[in-house]
Amino acid sequence: MHNETLRPESTPAGLADFSPVIAAPATHNEGTLLDKYGRRITYVRLSITDRCDFRCTYCMAEEMTFLPRDEVMSLEECLRVASVFVGLGVNKLRITGGEPLVRKDIMWLIERLGALPGLDNLVLTTNGSQLDRFAAPLRAAKVKRINISLDTLRPDRFKKITRIGDLGKVLSGIEAARQAGFTRTKLNTVMMRGVNDDEFVDLVRFAVANQLDLSFIEEMPLGAINGRNNTFITSEETRAQLSEHFELIPSTESSGGPARYWRIPGSESRIGFISPHSHNFCDTCNRVRITAKGELYPCLGQNDASNLLPVLRAGNDDAVRQMIIDSMGIKPFGHDFTQQMDAPHVVRFMSMTGG
Ligand code: SAM
Ligand code: SF4
């Protein structure tokens, strides 16, 4: 369904002044998206930019070439693709990137996504650098929860890992999210031996003190970055380290993602582990990813994709819908991260596919 009421992104009046908003999908076909293994796809991660104000060493090369603007989906195209997915029964959408909050006029998109009937769970992953100015409008636009990346609490180390980032800005962003009324905000920490493994206990203490959840992530071989073999740490090893300082009680809770959670008695915080290597979670995978250039990747860890952009640009949302349904046929059973960390068979950086 192509909604004729949407206006192009380049309207001189400015996106923020737009109305009316996109109409509801004609039908909400709960559970339409099934892959060939019978997994229901209800969760989409939508990357709205490949650009970022940081250059994290595990995510990007030092010198990155970013997409030319005309190869990136317009905000209108992002909204159309999201509403087609919602019409196919998707009820959770994560906005990501690159850094989503550096995308110009991001709130135009978020406000419209927040009003999409059938989309129960609009969430965002951010590096936190822009949250001090965006937390309140995001909350007002019905974003349910925010994930914030935080690999260290030391300013000098933060600068080293992100190559440019300012820890102070991120910490004020975390505080702004709290003041805006966000709850269950989750920190994401990529575990790296010799880089931040001496801070895991401090990061847990920080999460507990600030009523945040925290997930530790095993580094994935996405994009050619040297040294991953040396820095890789399993979730098991980190959990053993944390167990010496905290009582960790296994929990059956889920946030709808791949993390497995532990609780610390007396604290609201959940400590999660995302373990694509040591605890493959593919059998319950419920998600697909859309890159900033409109490619649909059914699996983060494989190279098969469908290019939605030409069909989107032809203006035919029925054809987009059909292409999405057909793409479920190429969703593989799982990723293959077991190969050498320094010679990945997925050459896309995480910032390109969207984390
Ligand atoms: N810029 C935002 C941020 O940093 O949260 C959103 C995009 S970022 C690509 C999403 C998540 O992917 C972040 O939590 C980041 O730490 C994680 N990430 C990036 N590269 C990774 C890798 N090679 N292995 C594991 N996690 C990675
Ligand atoms: Fe940017 Fe996020 Fe990648 Fe860091 S992890 S470079 S903040 S996209």
Short mmCIF file of C-alpha atoms and ligand atoms in Angstrom, two decimals:
data_model
loop_
_atom_site.label_atom_id
_atom_site.label_comp_id
_atom_site.label_asym_id
_atom_site.label_seq_id
_atom_site.Cartn_x
_atom_site.Cartn_y
_atom_site.Cartn_z
CA MET A 1 0.00 0.00 0.00
CA HIS A 2 1.51 3.30 -0.98
CA ASN A 3 0.13 6.09 1.10
CA GLU A 4 -0.46 9.13 -1.07
CA THR A 5 -0.61 11.52 1.88
CA LEU A 6 3.13 11.31 2.52
CA ARG A 7 5.09 14.23 1.23
CA PRO A 8 8.66 14.06 0.00
CA GLU A 9 11.49 14.64 2.44
CA SER A 10 12.65 17.76 0.63
CA THR A 11 9.55 19.88 1.33
CA PRO A 12 10.89 23.41 1.91
CA ALA A 13 8.64 24.05 4.91
CA GLY A 14 10.74 21.55 6.88
CA LEU A 15 9.86 18.07 7.95
CA ALA A 16 8.86 18.94 11.48
CA ASP A 17 5.87 20.92 10.19
CA PHE A 18 4.39 18.00 8.30
CA SER A 19 0.88 16.76 8.74
CA PRO A 20 -1.08 14.63 8.17
CA VAL A 21 0.67 11.52 9.33
CA ILE A 22 0.73 8.18 7.50
CA ALA A 23 -2.54 6.23 7.64
CA ALA A 24 -2.85 2.86 9.36
CA PRO A 25 -2.01 -0.23 7.32
CA ALA A 26 -5.17 -1.52 5.61
CA THR A 27 -4.88 -4.90 7.32
CA HIS A 28 -2.77 -6.09 10.21
CA ASN A 29 -1.94 -9.63 9.21
CA GLU A 30 -0.67 -10.95 12.50
CA GLY A 31 1.99 -13.58 11.94
CA THR A 32 2.15 -13.33 8.16
CA LEU A 33 5.92 -13.34 8.07
CA LEU A 34 7.13 -16.88 8.53
CA ASP A 35 10.48 -18.13 7.33
CA LYS A 36 11.06 -21.58 5.91
CA TYR A 37 11.99 -22.92 9.35
CA GLY A 38 8.65 -21.77 10.76
CA ARG A 39 10.11 -18.85 12.73
CA ARG A 40 7.74 -15.88 12.98
CA ILE A 41 9.36 -12.56 12.15
CA THR A 42 7.94 -9.88 14.43
CA TYR A 43 10.98 -7.68 14.99
CA VAL A 44 12.79 -5.38 12.54
CA ARG A 45 15.99 -3.45 13.10
CA LEU A 46 16.01 -0.43 10.84
CA SER A 47 19.29 1.36 10.23
CA ILE A 48 18.54 4.92 9.22
CA THR A 49 22.12 6.02 8.58
CA ASP A 50 25.56 4.45 8.17
CA ARG A 51 27.16 7.64 9.56
CA CYS A 52 28.27 8.16 13.11
CA ASP A 53 29.92 10.77 15.30
CA PHE A 54 32.16 8.03 16.82
CA ARG A 55 34.54 5.55 15.17
CA CYS A 56 34.54 2.66 17.66
CA THR A 57 37.54 0.45 16.99
CA TYR A 58 35.53 -2.81 16.95
CA CYS A 59 32.79 -1.40 14.73
CA MET A 60 34.48 0.77 12.11
CA ALA A 61 37.76 1.15 10.30
CA GLU A 62 39.68 4.35 11.07
CA GLU A 63 39.03 5.73 7.60
CA MET A 64 35.44 4.96 6.69
CA THR A 65 33.78 5.78 3.40
CA PHE A 66 30.13 6.54 3.93
CA LEU A 67 27.29 6.13 1.46
CA PRO A 68 26.46 8.99 -0.90
CA ARG A 69 23.23 10.65 0.31
CA ASP A 70 21.16 9.60 -2.70
CA GLU A 71 21.90 5.94 -1.93
CA VAL A 72 20.49 6.26 1.57
CA MET A 73 16.77 5.79 2.16
CA SER A 74 14.93 9.06 2.69
CA LEU A 75 13.02 9.38 5.94
CA GLU A 76 9.83 8.95 3.96
CA GLU A 77 11.16 5.68 2.53
CA CYS A 78 12.12 4.51 6.04
CA LEU A 79 8.57 5.22 7.19
CA ARG A 80 7.04 3.40 4.22
CA VAL A 81 9.17 0.31 4.68
CA ALA A 82 8.41 0.25 8.42
CA SER A 83 4.67 0.56 7.83
CA VAL A 84 4.74 -2.31 5.30
CA PHE A 85 6.44 -4.50 7.92
CA VAL A 86 3.89 -3.50 10.55
CA GLY A 87 1.15 -4.47 8.12
CA LEU A 88 2.83 -7.89 7.97
CA GLY A 89 2.57 -8.40 11.72
CA VAL A 90 5.85 -6.87 12.90
CA ASN A 91 5.22 -5.29 16.31
CA LYS A 92 8.73 -4.33 17.39
CA LEU A 93 10.98 -1.89 15.57
CA ARG A 94 14.47 -0.88 16.66
CA ILE A 95 15.90 2.29 15.13
CA THR A 96 19.65 2.01 14.82
CA GLY A 97 22.60 2.85 12.58
CA GLY A 98 25.42 4.10 12.48
CA GLU A 99 24.28 6.63 15.02
CA PRO A 100 20.56 7.24 14.47
CA LEU A 101 20.49 10.53 16.38
CA VAL A 102 22.90 12.21 13.94
CA ARG A 103 20.41 11.75 11.11
CA LYS A 104 18.94 15.11 10.14
CA ASP A 105 15.25 15.48 11.03
CA ILE A 106 15.22 12.15 12.88
CA MET A 107 12.27 13.29 15.02
CA TRP A 108 10.08 13.62 11.91
CA LEU A 109 10.45 9.87 11.42
CA ILE A 110 10.25 8.87 15.09
CA GLU A 111 7.03 10.83 15.66
CA ARG A 112 5.35 9.06 12.75
CA LEU A 113 6.63 5.63 13.74
CA GLY A 114 5.40 6.24 17.29
CA ALA A 115 1.91 6.82 15.89
CA LEU A 116 1.80 3.69 13.68
CA PRO A 117 -1.10 1.50 14.78
CA GLY A 118 0.09 -2.05 15.49
CA LEU A 119 3.65 -1.03 16.35
CA ASP A 120 3.67 -1.76 20.08
CA ASN A 121 7.33 -1.52 20.71
CA LEU A 122 9.35 1.30 19.18
CA VAL A 123 12.90 1.24 20.60
CA LEU A 124 16.24 2.83 19.81
CA THR A 125 19.92 1.96 20.04
CA THR A 126 22.25 4.92 20.38
CA ASN A 127 25.77 5.81 21.48
CA GLY A 128 24.16 8.40 23.78
CA SER A 129 26.16 11.37 22.52
CA GLN A 130 23.06 13.34 21.46
CA LEU A 131 20.64 12.11 24.11
CA ASP A 132 20.83 15.20 26.28
CA ARG A 133 18.83 17.07 23.63
CA PHE A 134 16.80 14.14 22.23
CA ALA A 135 15.71 12.15 25.30
CA ALA A 136 12.60 14.23 26.06
CA PRO A 137 11.30 14.40 22.46
CA LEU A 138 11.96 10.67 22.00
CA ARG A 139 9.93 9.92 25.09
CA ALA A 140 7.13 12.24 23.91
CA ALA A 141 7.14 10.40 20.55
CA LYS A 142 6.39 7.10 22.33
CA VAL A 143 9.80 5.48 22.10
CA LYS A 144 9.48 2.73 24.71
CA ARG A 145 13.07 1.97 25.63
CA ILE A 146 16.62 3.01 24.78
CA ASN A 147 19.81 0.98 24.56
CA ILE A 148 23.01 2.96 25.06
CA SER A 149 26.47 1.68 24.22
CA LEU A 150 29.01 2.12 27.00
CA ASP A 151 32.26 0.16 26.98
CA THR A 152 34.17 2.06 29.65
CA LEU A 153 33.75 4.62 32.44
CA ARG A 154 37.20 6.14 31.96
CA PRO A 155 37.33 9.28 29.79
CA ASP A 156 40.79 8.59 28.30
CA ARG A 157 39.89 5.01 27.49
CA PHE A 158 36.54 6.12 26.09
CA LYS A 159 38.36 8.41 23.68
CA LYS A 160 40.66 5.56 22.66
CA ILE A 161 37.85 3.09 21.98
CA THR A 162 35.57 5.54 20.15
CA ARG A 163 38.51 7.43 18.58
CA ILE A 164 36.57 10.73 19.02
CA GLY A 165 33.87 10.35 21.64
CA ASP A 166 33.40 12.36 24.84
CA LEU A 167 32.38 10.21 27.82
CA GLY A 168 30.90 13.23 29.64
CA LYS A 169 28.35 13.76 26.85
CA VAL A 170 27.27 10.12 27.03
CA LEU A 171 26.93 10.20 30.82
CA SER A 172 24.76 13.32 30.60
CA GLY A 173 22.76 11.56 27.89
CA ILE A 174 22.12 8.64 30.25
CA GLU A 175 20.96 11.08 32.93
CA ALA A 176 18.75 12.91 30.41
CA ALA A 177 17.06 9.60 29.53
CA ARG A 178 16.28 9.02 33.21
CA GLN A 179 14.94 12.54 33.65
CA ALA A 180 12.76 12.16 30.56
CA GLY A 181 11.10 9.19 32.24
CA PHE A 182 12.71 6.27 30.40
CA THR A 183 12.88 3.10 32.47
CA ARG A 184 14.67 -0.18 31.79
CA THR A 185 17.33 1.70 29.84
CA LYS A 186 19.99 -0.81 28.88
CA LEU A 187 23.71 -0.34 28.52
CA ASN A 188 25.54 -2.43 25.92
CA THR A 189 29.18 -3.29 26.57
CA VAL A 190 31.34 -5.08 24.02
CA MET A 191 33.79 -7.29 25.95
CA MET A 192 37.41 -6.82 24.88
CA ARG A 193 40.37 -8.48 26.52
CA GLY A 194 43.11 -6.03 27.42
CA VAL A 195 40.83 -3.11 26.53
CA ASN A 196 37.98 -2.98 29.06
CA ASP A 197 37.96 -6.37 30.86
CA ASP A 198 39.29 -4.74 34.05
CA GLU A 199 36.13 -2.58 34.20
CA PHE A 200 33.32 -5.13 34.01
CA VAL A 201 32.77 -5.05 37.77
CA ASP A 202 32.72 -1.22 37.76
CA LEU A 203 30.27 -1.21 34.86
CA VAL A 204 27.91 -3.53 36.76
CA ARG A 205 28.20 -1.29 39.84
CA PHE A 206 27.40 1.74 37.69
CA ALA A 207 24.36 -0.01 36.20
CA VAL A 208 23.08 -1.04 39.63
CA ALA A 209 23.62 2.44 41.11
CA ASN A 210 21.71 4.03 38.23
CA GLN A 211 18.94 1.41 37.91
CA LEU A 212 20.05 0.42 34.44
CA ASP A 213 20.16 -2.95 32.75
CA LEU A 214 23.49 -3.98 31.27
CA SER A 215 24.27 -6.47 28.52
CA PHE A 216 27.74 -7.75 27.80
CA ILE A 217 28.23 -8.56 24.11
CA GLU A 218 30.70 -11.01 22.59
CA GLU A 219 32.58 -9.25 19.81
CA MET A 220 31.44 -10.39 16.36
CA PRO A 221 33.61 -10.72 13.25
CA LEU A 222 31.77 -8.08 11.19
CA GLY A 223 34.10 -6.20 8.87
CA ALA A 224 37.84 -6.72 8.56
CA ILE A 225 39.41 -5.39 11.77
CA ASN A 226 42.70 -6.79 12.97
CA GLY A 227 43.22 -8.07 16.47
CA ARG A 228 39.75 -9.46 17.18
CA ASN A 229 41.31 -12.86 17.95
CA ASN A 230 43.36 -11.28 20.72
CA THR A 231 40.55 -9.26 22.29
CA PHE A 232 37.75 -11.83 22.12
CA ILE A 233 36.24 -12.86 25.48
CA THR A 234 33.35 -15.27 26.03
CA SER A 235 30.34 -14.49 28.17
CA GLU A 236 31.25 -17.45 30.38
CA GLU A 237 34.57 -15.93 31.30
CA THR A 238 33.02 -12.58 32.15
CA ARG A 239 30.26 -14.19 34.18
CA ALA A 240 32.85 -16.13 36.16
CA GLN A 241 34.70 -12.89 36.83
CA LEU A 242 31.51 -11.12 37.97
CA SER A 243 30.49 -14.05 40.17
CA GLU A 244 33.48 -13.32 42.37
CA HIS A 245 31.94 -9.93 43.20
CA PHE A 246 28.17 -10.36 42.89
CA GLU A 247 25.61 -13.04 43.55
CA LEU A 248 24.19 -13.73 40.07
CA ILE A 249 20.81 -15.46 39.97
CA PRO A 250 19.81 -16.86 36.55
CA SER A 251 16.57 -15.35 35.30
CA THR A 252 14.11 -16.61 32.69
CA GLU A 253 13.23 -13.01 31.74
CA SER A 254 13.61 -11.91 28.16
CA SER A 255 13.60 -8.48 26.54
CA GLY A 256 12.56 -10.08 23.24
CA GLY A 257 16.18 -10.18 22.09
CA PRO A 258 19.07 -12.63 22.25
CA ALA A 259 20.33 -11.67 25.74
CA ARG A 260 20.17 -14.20 28.60
CA TYR A 261 19.72 -12.45 31.94
CA TRP A 262 20.94 -12.70 35.51
CA ARG A 263 19.68 -10.78 38.53
CA ILE A 264 21.59 -9.39 41.47
CA PRO A 265 19.60 -9.73 44.72
CA GLY A 266 18.38 -6.38 46.03
CA SER A 267 18.80 -4.65 42.68
CA GLU A 268 16.35 -3.94 39.84
CA SER A 269 19.12 -4.23 37.25
CA ARG A 270 19.31 -7.18 34.90
CA ILE A 271 22.74 -8.30 33.79
CA GLY A 272 22.56 -9.83 30.32
CA PHE A 273 24.91 -11.68 28.03
CA ILE A 274 24.64 -11.67 24.25
CA SER A 275 26.68 -14.66 23.20
CA PRO A 276 26.53 -15.28 19.46
CA HIS A 277 29.64 -17.48 19.69
CA SER A 278 29.20 -19.44 22.89
CA HIS A 279 25.37 -19.63 23.00
CA ASN A 280 24.04 -19.41 19.52
CA PHE A 281 20.47 -18.03 19.66
CA CYS A 282 19.53 -18.57 16.00
CA ASP A 283 16.85 -21.20 16.56
CA THR A 284 14.54 -18.62 18.11
CA CYS A 285 15.48 -15.75 15.81
CA ASN A 286 12.49 -13.47 15.20
CA ARG A 287 14.15 -10.58 13.41
CA VAL A 288 15.45 -9.15 10.16
CA ARG A 289 17.52 -6.06 9.45
CA ILE A 290 17.14 -3.21 6.97
CA THR A 291 20.26 -1.26 6.11
CA ALA A 292 20.35 2.48 5.49
CA LYS A 293 20.47 1.75 1.75
CA GLY A 294 17.29 -0.29 1.88
CA GLU A 295 18.74 -3.81 1.81
CA LEU A 296 16.89 -6.45 3.77
CA TYR A 297 19.32 -8.77 5.55
CA PRO A 298 17.48 -11.78 6.99
CA CYS A 299 20.59 -12.62 9.06
CA LEU A 300 23.26 -10.36 10.59
CA GLY A 301 25.90 -13.02 10.12
CA GLN A 302 25.31 -13.94 6.47
CA ASN A 303 25.65 -12.16 3.16
CA ASP A 304 22.29 -12.86 1.49
CA ALA A 305 20.10 -9.78 1.07
CA SER A 306 17.23 -8.36 -0.98
CA ASN A 307 17.45 -4.82 -2.29
CA LEU A 308 14.18 -3.06 -1.46
CA LEU A 309 15.31 0.41 -2.57
CA PRO A 310 14.52 0.25 -6.32
CA VAL A 311 11.08 -1.14 -5.56
CA LEU A 312 10.50 1.50 -2.88
CA ARG A 313 11.59 4.22 -5.30
CA ALA A 314 9.21 2.88 -7.94
CA GLY A 315 6.51 3.85 -5.43
CA ASN A 316 4.78 0.46 -5.25
CA ASP A 317 4.33 -0.65 -1.66
CA ASP A 318 2.51 -3.83 -2.70
CA ALA A 319 5.68 -4.88 -4.53
CA VAL A 320 7.75 -3.99 -1.44
CA ARG A 321 5.43 -6.15 0.65
CA GLN A 322 5.77 -9.07 -1.74
CA MET A 323 9.56 -8.73 -1.82
CA ILE A 324 9.67 -8.84 1.98
CA ILE A 325 7.50 -11.97 2.05
CA ASP A 326 9.69 -13.61 -0.62
CA SER A 327 12.86 -12.69 1.33
CA MET A 328 11.79 -14.95 4.18
CA GLY A 329 12.74 -17.82 1.87
CA ILE A 330 16.42 -16.79 2.02
CA LYS A 331 16.59 -16.45 5.81
CA PRO A 332 19.29 -18.97 6.73
CA PHE A 333 19.03 -21.15 9.79
CA GLY A 334 21.84 -19.30 11.50
CA HIS A 335 25.00 -17.26 11.42
CA ASP A 336 28.47 -18.69 11.13
CA PHE A 337 30.69 -16.75 13.51
CA THR A 338 32.85 -19.73 14.34
CA GLN A 339 35.45 -18.98 11.71
CA GLN A 340 38.62 -16.94 12.40
CA MET A 341 37.76 -13.63 14.00
CA ASP A 342 40.38 -11.83 11.94
CA ALA A 343 39.23 -13.18 8.56
CA PRO A 344 35.47 -12.64 8.60
CA HIS A 345 33.30 -13.88 5.79
CA VAL A 346 30.92 -10.99 6.50
CA VAL A 347 32.82 -7.94 5.25
CA ARG A 348 30.13 -5.43 6.26
CA PHE A 349 30.90 -3.45 9.38
CA MET A 350 28.25 -3.50 12.10
CA SER A 351 27.61 0.19 11.43
CA MET A 352 26.51 -0.73 7.90
CA THR A 353 24.02 -3.44 8.77
CA GLY A 354 22.77 -1.81 11.96
CA GLY A 355 23.34 -3.29 15.39
N1 SAM B 1 25.65 3.84 17.23
C1 SAM B 1 24.72 3.13 18.05
C2 SAM B 1 25.41 2.49 19.22
O1 SAM B 1 26.64 2.44 19.24
O2 SAM B 1 24.70 2.03 20.10
C3 SAM B 1 23.91 2.10 17.30
C4 SAM B 1 24.61 1.27 16.27
S1 SAM B 1 25.87 0.18 16.90
C5 SAM B 1 26.40 -0.58 15.41
C6 SAM B 1 24.89 -1.02 17.73
C7 SAM B 1 25.61 -1.93 18.68
O3 SAM B 1 26.49 -2.75 17.96
C8 SAM B 1 26.43 -1.23 19.73
O4 SAM B 1 26.02 -1.66 21.01
C9 SAM B 1 27.86 -1.69 19.45
O5 SAM B 1 28.59 -1.81 20.62
C10 SAM B 1 27.62 -3.01 18.77
N2 SAM B 1 28.70 -3.48 17.90
C11 SAM B 1 29.30 -2.81 16.89
N3 SAM B 1 30.25 -3.58 16.30
C12 SAM B 1 30.23 -4.77 16.95
C13 SAM B 1 30.96 -5.99 16.82
N4 SAM B 1 31.90 -6.16 15.87
N5 SAM B 1 30.67 -7.01 17.66
C14 SAM B 1 29.71 -6.86 18.63
N6 SAM B 1 28.99 -5.74 18.81
C15 SAM B 1 29.24 -4.70 17.98
FE1 SF4 B 2 29.19 4.46 15.89
FE2 SF4 B 2 27.76 2.76 17.32
FE3 SF4 B 2 29.59 1.85 15.60
FE4 SF4 B 2 30.41 3.08 17.78
S1 SF4 B 2 29.26 1.16 17.70
S2 SF4 B 2 31.14 3.49 15.68
S3 SF4 B 2 28.84 4.57 18.10
S4 SF4 B 2 27.77 2.94 15.08
#
